[in-house]
């Protein structure tokens, strides 16, 4: 048996974690021979609920789960963390403007960035799910100067998986028969799900579906999918978000196949003219735990306009919280 890895999860009593923690305990992240120690972070009012979740984890008698620690102190939660899922965030309350939400969450992620900087494993992989995920990731990484910016990513895998499934359903194929979709930019309604390079059973996707379906149905469907789920379920996506978090972190840790890519929010290296340092979702491949942007794709004017629009939104978000960078 391997040495256990330390996995920190914030917002551990929340909806997404109620699915995520059980997937982690079952070995869905790193496989059936990798024991795990879970470090769960919550705020004081949620500690009682968190104790209930820990009882349920115990009741799974999961063979890989060596230990569960709970705390409301990020410096304890992130100690020795090899992987950190930053899920916890303040939801938008009544009368709260988008700007207010950015500011309260910015404060949370600045504290957590500092704590990761002090106590986490130097190779920690930090995946930010809590919204606004890209800007929260930017704040966390800027507050962790002793870690590399490459230790941080923002979750765009739920959007990527939504794009895969929408295209697969339209074409009547399995999602595994669809490759190379891209989600560019922010995890928000400005994201640009792009099919120009996608393949369906080896054929270019845009030779299989109408261009009007792509522009008028597919793009808004993927952009608005979160809202569609809230309207149907009365709550935001939780199990699919946890699944996406596992997918993104697993591909980051174990690598992507050579003939496919995935979308991840990462600090821009300037590729495709996106401002360096902004946390922006790109098509990426991962080898030996290192993420690299897929370079050299042809980008037409339609794509460029959409990629710039979502970049502009990220710059606006950064402007609002610039005092915390
Ligand atoms: P919940 O409100 O159910 O849970 C959030 C939990 O975080 C709560 O238990 C709360 O007590 C805790 N929390 C708040 N501040 C904290 C802090 N400083 N330290 C530790 N824990 C703290 O939300 P849930 O449905 O689980 O969603 C979590 C976050 O994911 C939200 O910000 C949500 O908007 C975001 N999402 C991001 C997605 C993505 O694709 N990037 C998709 C799903 C989801 O909407």
Short mmCIF file of C-alpha atoms and ligand atoms in Angstrom, two decimals:
data_model
loop_
_atom_site.label_atom_id
_atom_site.label_comp_id
_atom_site.label_asym_id
_atom_site.label_seq_id
_atom_site.Cartn_x
_atom_site.Cartn_y
_atom_site.Cartn_z
CA UNK A 1 0.00 0.00 0.00
CA UNK A 2 1.21 3.51 -0.78
CA UNK A 3 1.76 6.26 1.81
CA UNK A 4 -1.51 8.17 2.36
CA UNK A 5 -1.93 11.51 0.60
CA UNK A 6 -3.35 14.54 2.39
CA UNK A 7 -6.41 16.03 0.71
CA UNK A 8 -7.89 19.29 2.01
CA UNK A 9 -11.47 20.24 1.19
CA UNK A 10 -13.01 23.60 2.12
CA UNK A 11 -16.75 24.15 2.41
CA UNK A 12 -16.83 20.54 3.56
CA UNK A 13 -20.38 20.71 4.97
CA UNK A 14 -21.80 22.20 1.76
CA UNK A 15 -23.70 20.65 -1.13
CA UNK A 16 -20.83 19.90 -3.49
CA UNK A 17 -18.74 18.39 -0.71
CA UNK A 18 -21.60 16.11 0.25
CA UNK A 19 -20.89 14.34 -3.02
CA UNK A 20 -17.17 15.05 -3.37
CA UNK A 21 -16.01 13.67 -0.01
CA UNK A 22 -17.54 10.25 -0.62
CA UNK A 23 -15.92 10.06 -4.06
CA UNK A 24 -12.53 10.89 -2.50
CA UNK A 25 -13.00 8.30 0.24
CA UNK A 26 -13.88 5.69 -2.39
CA UNK A 27 -10.58 6.26 -4.26
CA UNK A 28 -12.10 7.89 -7.32
CA UNK A 29 -9.33 10.52 -7.45
CA UNK A 30 -6.11 8.51 -7.47
CA UNK A 31 -7.22 4.91 -7.67
CA UNK A 32 -7.95 1.92 -5.44
CA UNK A 33 -4.40 1.55 -4.05
CA UNK A 34 -3.97 5.13 -2.78
CA UNK A 35 -5.01 5.73 0.85
CA UNK A 36 -6.22 9.20 1.75
CA UNK A 37 -6.34 11.46 4.80
CA UNK A 38 -9.07 14.09 4.54
CA UNK A 39 -8.63 17.53 6.11
CA UNK A 40 -11.99 19.28 6.17
CA UNK A 41 -12.36 23.05 6.62
CA UNK A 42 -15.57 24.83 7.55
CA UNK A 43 -16.67 28.02 9.28
CA UNK A 44 -17.79 27.73 12.94
CA UNK A 45 -21.59 27.80 12.28
CA UNK A 46 -21.25 24.76 10.00
CA UNK A 47 -19.10 22.60 12.30
CA UNK A 48 -22.06 20.66 13.71
CA UNK A 49 -23.31 19.77 10.24
CA UNK A 50 -19.75 18.81 9.33
CA UNK A 51 -19.61 16.40 12.26
CA UNK A 52 -22.66 14.69 10.79
CA UNK A 53 -20.87 14.34 7.43
CA UNK A 54 -17.86 12.84 9.21
CA UNK A 55 -20.16 10.28 10.92
CA UNK A 56 -21.47 9.30 7.49
CA UNK A 57 -17.93 8.99 6.12
CA UNK A 58 -17.14 6.70 9.03
CA UNK A 59 -20.26 4.66 8.30
CA UNK A 60 -18.93 3.91 4.81
CA UNK A 61 -16.06 1.89 6.35
CA UNK A 62 -14.08 2.99 3.28
CA UNK A 63 -10.91 0.89 3.09
CA UNK A 64 -8.78 3.76 1.70
CA UNK A 65 -9.85 6.35 4.25
CA UNK A 66 -7.14 6.48 6.91
CA UNK A 67 -8.27 9.51 8.86
CA UNK A 68 -10.57 12.55 8.78
CA UNK A 69 -9.62 15.80 10.51
CA UNK A 70 -11.98 18.74 10.84
CA UNK A 71 -11.16 22.33 11.68
CA UNK A 72 -12.19 25.95 11.18
CA UNK A 73 -8.55 27.03 10.87
CA UNK A 74 -7.10 27.08 7.32
CA UNK A 75 -3.54 26.80 8.74
CA UNK A 76 -4.49 23.41 10.20
CA UNK A 77 -6.59 22.28 7.24
CA UNK A 78 -3.84 22.91 4.66
CA UNK A 79 -0.96 21.49 6.72
CA UNK A 80 1.02 19.11 4.48
CA UNK A 81 -1.81 19.16 1.90
CA UNK A 82 -0.89 17.43 -1.37
CA UNK A 83 -4.23 18.32 -2.95
CA UNK A 84 -6.59 21.14 -1.96
CA UNK A 85 -10.15 21.49 -3.21
CA UNK A 86 -11.25 25.06 -2.46
CA UNK A 87 -15.01 24.62 -2.66
CA UNK A 88 -16.24 26.79 0.22
CA UNK A 89 -17.41 30.28 -0.65
CA UNK A 90 -20.10 32.75 0.38
CA UNK A 91 -23.22 32.42 -1.78
CA UNK A 92 -24.86 35.52 -3.19
CA UNK A 93 -27.28 36.78 -0.54
CA UNK A 94 -30.43 38.86 -0.97
CA UNK A 95 -29.62 42.39 -2.14
CA UNK A 96 -25.97 41.52 -2.77
CA UNK A 97 -24.42 42.94 -5.94
CA UNK A 98 -21.96 40.91 -7.98
CA UNK A 99 -19.29 43.33 -6.79
CA UNK A 100 -20.10 42.60 -3.10
CA UNK A 101 -19.86 38.87 -3.79
CA UNK A 102 -16.45 39.34 -5.39
CA UNK A 103 -15.20 41.31 -2.41
CA UNK A 104 -16.38 38.94 0.38
CA UNK A 105 -15.03 35.93 -1.46
CA UNK A 106 -11.79 37.70 -2.27
CA UNK A 107 -11.15 38.05 1.43
CA UNK A 108 -11.72 34.31 2.02
CA UNK A 109 -9.34 33.34 -0.78
CA UNK A 110 -6.67 35.79 0.28
CA UNK A 111 -6.60 34.22 3.78
CA UNK A 112 -6.57 30.72 2.30
CA UNK A 113 -3.77 31.62 -0.15
CA UNK A 114 -1.63 32.82 2.75
CA UNK A 115 -2.31 29.64 4.72
CA UNK A 116 -1.44 27.42 1.73
CA UNK A 117 1.75 29.42 1.30
CA UNK A 118 2.79 28.71 4.88
CA UNK A 119 1.84 25.10 5.48
CA UNK A 120 0.94 23.13 2.33
CA UNK A 121 3.22 20.67 0.55
CA UNK A 122 5.38 22.71 -1.92
CA UNK A 123 3.94 20.64 -4.79
CA UNK A 124 0.32 21.08 -3.68
CA UNK A 125 -2.28 21.11 -6.43
CA UNK A 126 -4.97 23.65 -5.55
CA UNK A 127 -8.24 23.48 -7.48
CA UNK A 128 -10.60 26.42 -6.93
CA UNK A 129 -14.29 25.65 -7.39
CA UNK A 130 -15.89 28.32 -5.17
CA UNK A 131 -17.21 31.22 -7.26
CA UNK A 132 -16.11 33.48 -8.81
CA UNK A 133 -13.66 30.62 -9.32
CA UNK A 134 -11.13 32.18 -11.74
CA UNK A 135 -10.72 35.39 -9.78
CA UNK A 136 -10.66 33.54 -6.46
CA UNK A 137 -7.83 31.39 -7.87
CA UNK A 138 -5.97 34.53 -8.93
CA UNK A 139 -6.27 35.96 -5.41
CA UNK A 140 -5.16 32.72 -3.76
CA UNK A 141 -2.09 32.35 -5.95
CA UNK A 142 -1.04 35.99 -5.54
CA UNK A 143 -1.26 35.53 -1.77
CA UNK A 144 0.99 32.46 -1.95
CA UNK A 145 4.27 33.90 -3.27
CA UNK A 146 6.34 30.89 -2.14
CA UNK A 147 4.25 28.51 -4.25
CA UNK A 148 4.39 28.55 -8.04
CA UNK A 149 1.37 30.05 -9.85
CA UNK A 150 1.22 26.66 -11.60
CA UNK A 151 0.17 25.12 -8.27
CA UNK A 152 -3.27 26.71 -8.81
CA UNK A 153 -6.12 26.10 -11.22
CA UNK A 154 -9.77 27.12 -11.45
CA UNK A 155 -12.48 24.64 -12.28
CA UNK A 156 -13.84 24.81 -15.81
CA UNK A 157 -14.29 21.05 -16.12
CA UNK A 158 -18.02 21.18 -15.40
CA UNK A 159 -18.44 23.51 -18.39
CA UNK A 160 -16.18 21.26 -20.47
CA UNK A 161 -18.18 18.15 -19.52
CA UNK A 162 -21.43 19.97 -20.29
CA UNK A 163 -20.09 20.87 -23.74
CA UNK A 164 -19.04 17.25 -24.39
CA UNK A 165 -22.45 15.90 -23.42
CA UNK A 166 -24.45 18.48 -25.38
CA UNK A 167 -22.51 17.69 -28.55
CA UNK A 168 -22.68 13.94 -27.97
CA UNK A 169 -26.46 14.06 -27.43
CA UNK A 170 -26.97 16.17 -30.55
CA UNK A 171 -24.98 13.68 -32.64
CA UNK A 172 -26.45 10.57 -31.00
CA UNK A 173 -23.03 9.27 -29.90
CA UNK A 174 -21.43 8.51 -26.55
CA UNK A 175 -19.56 11.33 -24.82
CA UNK A 176 -16.36 9.26 -25.06
CA UNK A 177 -16.69 9.45 -28.86
CA UNK A 178 -16.37 13.25 -28.72
CA UNK A 179 -12.93 14.84 -28.38
CA UNK A 180 -11.18 18.20 -28.20
CA UNK A 181 -13.98 20.55 -27.22
CA UNK A 182 -12.70 23.75 -25.60
CA UNK A 183 -14.11 26.08 -22.97
CA UNK A 184 -12.26 29.40 -23.13
CA UNK A 185 -12.20 32.04 -20.41
CA UNK A 186 -14.20 32.64 -17.27
CA UNK A 187 -16.47 30.18 -15.43
CA UNK A 188 -19.45 32.47 -15.98
CA UNK A 189 -22.01 33.23 -18.66
CA UNK A 190 -19.27 34.87 -20.78
CA UNK A 191 -17.36 31.58 -21.16
CA UNK A 192 -16.87 30.54 -24.78
CA UNK A 193 -17.52 26.85 -25.48
CA UNK A 194 -15.81 26.27 -28.83
CA UNK A 195 -16.41 23.41 -31.27
CA UNK A 196 -14.08 24.49 -34.10
CA UNK A 197 -11.49 21.87 -33.17
CA UNK A 198 -13.82 19.24 -31.73
CA UNK A 199 -14.20 15.81 -33.29
CA UNK A 200 -17.13 13.42 -33.32
CA UNK A 201 -16.01 9.87 -34.08
CA UNK A 202 -12.97 11.33 -35.83
CA UNK A 203 -14.89 13.85 -38.01
CA UNK A 204 -14.72 17.61 -37.43
CA UNK A 205 -17.72 18.50 -35.25
CA UNK A 206 -18.72 21.48 -37.39
CA UNK A 207 -19.03 19.23 -40.43
CA UNK A 208 -21.52 17.11 -38.47
CA UNK A 209 -23.74 19.80 -36.86
CA UNK A 210 -25.08 23.05 -38.40
CA UNK A 211 -23.09 26.19 -37.66
CA UNK A 212 -26.37 27.86 -36.53
CA UNK A 213 -26.92 25.11 -33.96
CA UNK A 214 -23.41 25.78 -32.65
CA UNK A 215 -23.86 29.58 -32.41
CA UNK A 216 -27.55 29.88 -31.51
CA UNK A 217 -28.23 26.80 -29.37
CA UNK A 218 -25.07 25.07 -28.18
CA UNK A 219 -23.17 28.13 -26.91
CA UNK A 220 -26.06 29.65 -24.87
CA UNK A 221 -27.08 26.19 -23.61
CA UNK A 222 -23.63 25.52 -22.12
CA UNK A 223 -23.29 29.09 -20.83
CA UNK A 224 -26.70 28.96 -19.10
CA UNK A 225 -26.66 25.32 -17.95
CA UNK A 226 -26.03 26.23 -14.31
CA UNK A 227 -29.10 28.49 -14.27
CA UNK A 228 -31.18 25.83 -16.02
CA UNK A 229 -30.28 23.36 -13.26
CA UNK A 230 -31.09 25.84 -10.48
CA UNK A 231 -34.50 26.47 -12.10
CA UNK A 232 -35.23 22.73 -12.29
CA UNK A 233 -33.76 21.53 -8.99
CA UNK A 234 -34.15 24.62 -6.83
CA UNK A 235 -30.46 24.25 -5.96
CA UNK A 236 -27.22 24.67 -7.85
CA UNK A 237 -25.33 21.81 -9.49
CA UNK A 238 -23.71 19.69 -6.82
CA UNK A 239 -23.07 16.07 -7.87
CA UNK A 240 -21.98 17.10 -11.37
CA UNK A 241 -19.75 19.80 -9.88
CA UNK A 242 -18.14 17.27 -7.52
CA UNK A 243 -17.67 14.91 -10.46
CA UNK A 244 -16.00 17.69 -12.45
CA UNK A 245 -13.69 18.51 -9.52
CA UNK A 246 -12.60 14.86 -9.34
CA UNK A 247 -12.12 14.76 -13.15
CA UNK A 248 -10.03 17.94 -13.25
CA UNK A 249 -7.82 17.05 -10.28
CA UNK A 250 -7.38 13.45 -11.49
CA UNK A 251 -6.26 14.57 -14.96
CA UNK A 252 -3.92 17.10 -13.34
CA UNK A 253 -2.38 14.41 -11.12
CA UNK A 254 -2.34 11.46 -13.53
CA UNK A 255 -2.20 13.16 -16.97
CA UNK A 256 -4.34 13.47 -20.09
CA UNK A 257 -4.34 11.09 -23.08
CA UNK A 258 -2.13 12.19 -25.99
CA UNK A 259 -4.97 12.29 -28.51
CA UNK A 260 -7.34 14.45 -26.44
CA UNK A 261 -7.29 17.56 -24.30
CA UNK A 262 -9.35 19.08 -21.49
CA UNK A 263 -10.17 22.65 -20.41
CA UNK A 264 -8.70 24.10 -17.22
CA UNK A 265 -8.59 27.59 -15.75
CA UNK A 266 -4.86 28.32 -15.38
CA UNK A 267 -2.61 31.38 -15.09
CA UNK A 268 -2.23 32.53 -18.71
CA UNK A 269 1.23 32.20 -20.26
CA UNK A 270 0.17 34.74 -22.90
CA UNK A 271 -1.01 32.09 -25.38
CA UNK A 272 -3.60 33.26 -27.93
CA UNK A 273 -2.95 36.86 -26.83
CA UNK A 274 -4.66 36.40 -23.44
CA UNK A 275 -3.06 38.68 -20.86
CA UNK A 276 -0.33 36.88 -18.99
CA UNK A 277 -1.22 35.97 -15.41
CA UNK A 278 -5.03 36.12 -15.74
CA UNK A 279 -6.61 32.84 -14.64
CA UNK A 280 -8.31 31.86 -17.90
CA UNK A 281 -9.63 28.53 -19.18
CA UNK A 282 -7.56 27.07 -22.04
CA UNK A 283 -7.36 23.73 -23.81
CA UNK A 284 -4.57 21.90 -21.98
CA UNK A 285 -2.66 18.65 -21.80
CA UNK A 286 -0.98 17.35 -18.67
CA UNK A 287 2.24 15.32 -18.50
CA UNK A 288 3.96 14.39 -15.21
CA UNK A 289 1.69 16.76 -13.29
CA UNK A 290 2.63 19.77 -15.45
CA UNK A 291 -0.11 21.55 -17.38
CA UNK A 292 0.64 22.97 -20.84
CA UNK A 293 -1.62 24.94 -23.14
CA UNK A 294 -2.41 23.34 -26.50
CA UNK A 295 -0.70 25.78 -28.88
CA UNK A 296 -1.05 26.62 -32.54
CA UNK A 297 -4.82 26.20 -32.99
CA UNK A 298 -6.33 28.31 -35.78
CA UNK A 299 -8.63 30.92 -34.28
CA UNK A 300 -11.16 32.68 -36.53
CA UNK A 301 -12.68 36.14 -35.95
CA UNK A 302 -15.82 34.75 -34.31
CA UNK A 303 -13.76 32.81 -31.77
CA UNK A 304 -11.38 35.70 -31.17
CA UNK A 305 -14.28 38.06 -30.35
CA UNK A 306 -15.72 35.59 -27.87
CA UNK A 307 -12.33 34.86 -26.30
CA UNK A 308 -11.70 38.58 -25.86
CA UNK A 309 -15.15 39.21 -24.32
CA UNK A 310 -14.61 36.67 -21.55
CA UNK A 311 -11.04 37.98 -21.01
CA UNK A 312 -12.51 41.49 -20.60
CA UNK A 313 -14.85 40.24 -17.86
CA UNK A 314 -11.91 38.68 -15.99
CA UNK A 315 -10.04 41.98 -16.16
CA UNK A 316 -13.10 43.77 -14.73
CA UNK A 317 -13.29 41.26 -11.87
CA UNK A 318 -9.59 41.73 -11.17
CA UNK A 319 -10.05 45.51 -11.06
CA UNK A 320 -12.71 45.19 -8.32
CA UNK A 321 -10.45 43.18 -5.98
CA UNK A 322 -7.08 44.63 -6.96
CA UNK A 323 -6.27 45.75 -3.38
CA UNK A 324 -6.10 42.07 -2.34
CA UNK A 325 -3.59 41.05 -5.01
P1 LIG B 1 -22.91 25.55 -0.29
O1 LIG B 1 -23.37 26.92 0.08
O2 LIG B 1 -23.83 24.39 -0.16
O3 LIG B 1 -21.59 25.20 0.54
C1 LIG B 1 -20.56 26.11 0.71
C2 LIG B 1 -19.94 25.81 2.05
O4 LIG B 1 -18.78 26.63 2.19
C3 LIG B 1 -20.85 26.10 3.24
O5 LIG B 1 -20.98 24.94 4.04
C4 LIG B 1 -20.13 27.23 3.98
O6 LIG B 1 -20.28 27.15 5.38
C5 LIG B 1 -18.69 26.98 3.55
N1 LIG B 1 -17.82 28.15 3.68
C6 LIG B 1 -18.13 29.46 3.52
N2 LIG B 1 -17.06 30.21 3.80
C7 LIG B 1 -16.05 29.38 4.11
C8 LIG B 1 -14.72 29.58 4.50
N3 LIG B 1 -14.19 30.81 4.63
N4 LIG B 1 -13.95 28.49 4.76
C9 LIG B 1 -14.48 27.26 4.65
N5 LIG B 1 -15.75 26.99 4.31
C10 LIG B 1 -16.53 28.06 4.04
O7 LIG B 1 -22.37 25.69 -1.79
P2 LIG B 1 -22.05 24.54 -2.86
O8 LIG B 1 -23.27 24.23 -3.63
O9 LIG B 1 -21.30 23.45 -2.20
O10 LIG B 1 -21.09 25.37 -3.85
C11 LIG B 1 -19.81 25.80 -3.42
C12 LIG B 1 -19.23 26.80 -4.39
O11 LIG B 1 -19.04 26.20 -5.68
C13 LIG B 1 -20.12 28.02 -4.64
O12 LIG B 1 -19.30 29.18 -4.65
C14 LIG B 1 -20.68 27.77 -6.02
O13 LIG B 1 -21.04 28.96 -6.66
C15 LIG B 1 -19.49 27.10 -6.67
N6 LIG B 1 -19.75 26.34 -7.91
C16 LIG B 1 -18.76 26.35 -8.83
C17 LIG B 1 -18.87 25.62 -10.00
C18 LIG B 1 -17.76 25.63 -11.00
O14 LIG B 1 -17.96 25.02 -12.06
N7 LIG B 1 -16.61 26.28 -10.78
C19 LIG B 1 -20.09 24.84 -10.31
C20 LIG B 1 -20.89 24.51 -9.11
C21 LIG B 1 -20.98 25.61 -8.07
O15 LIG B 1 -21.97 26.52 -8.48
#
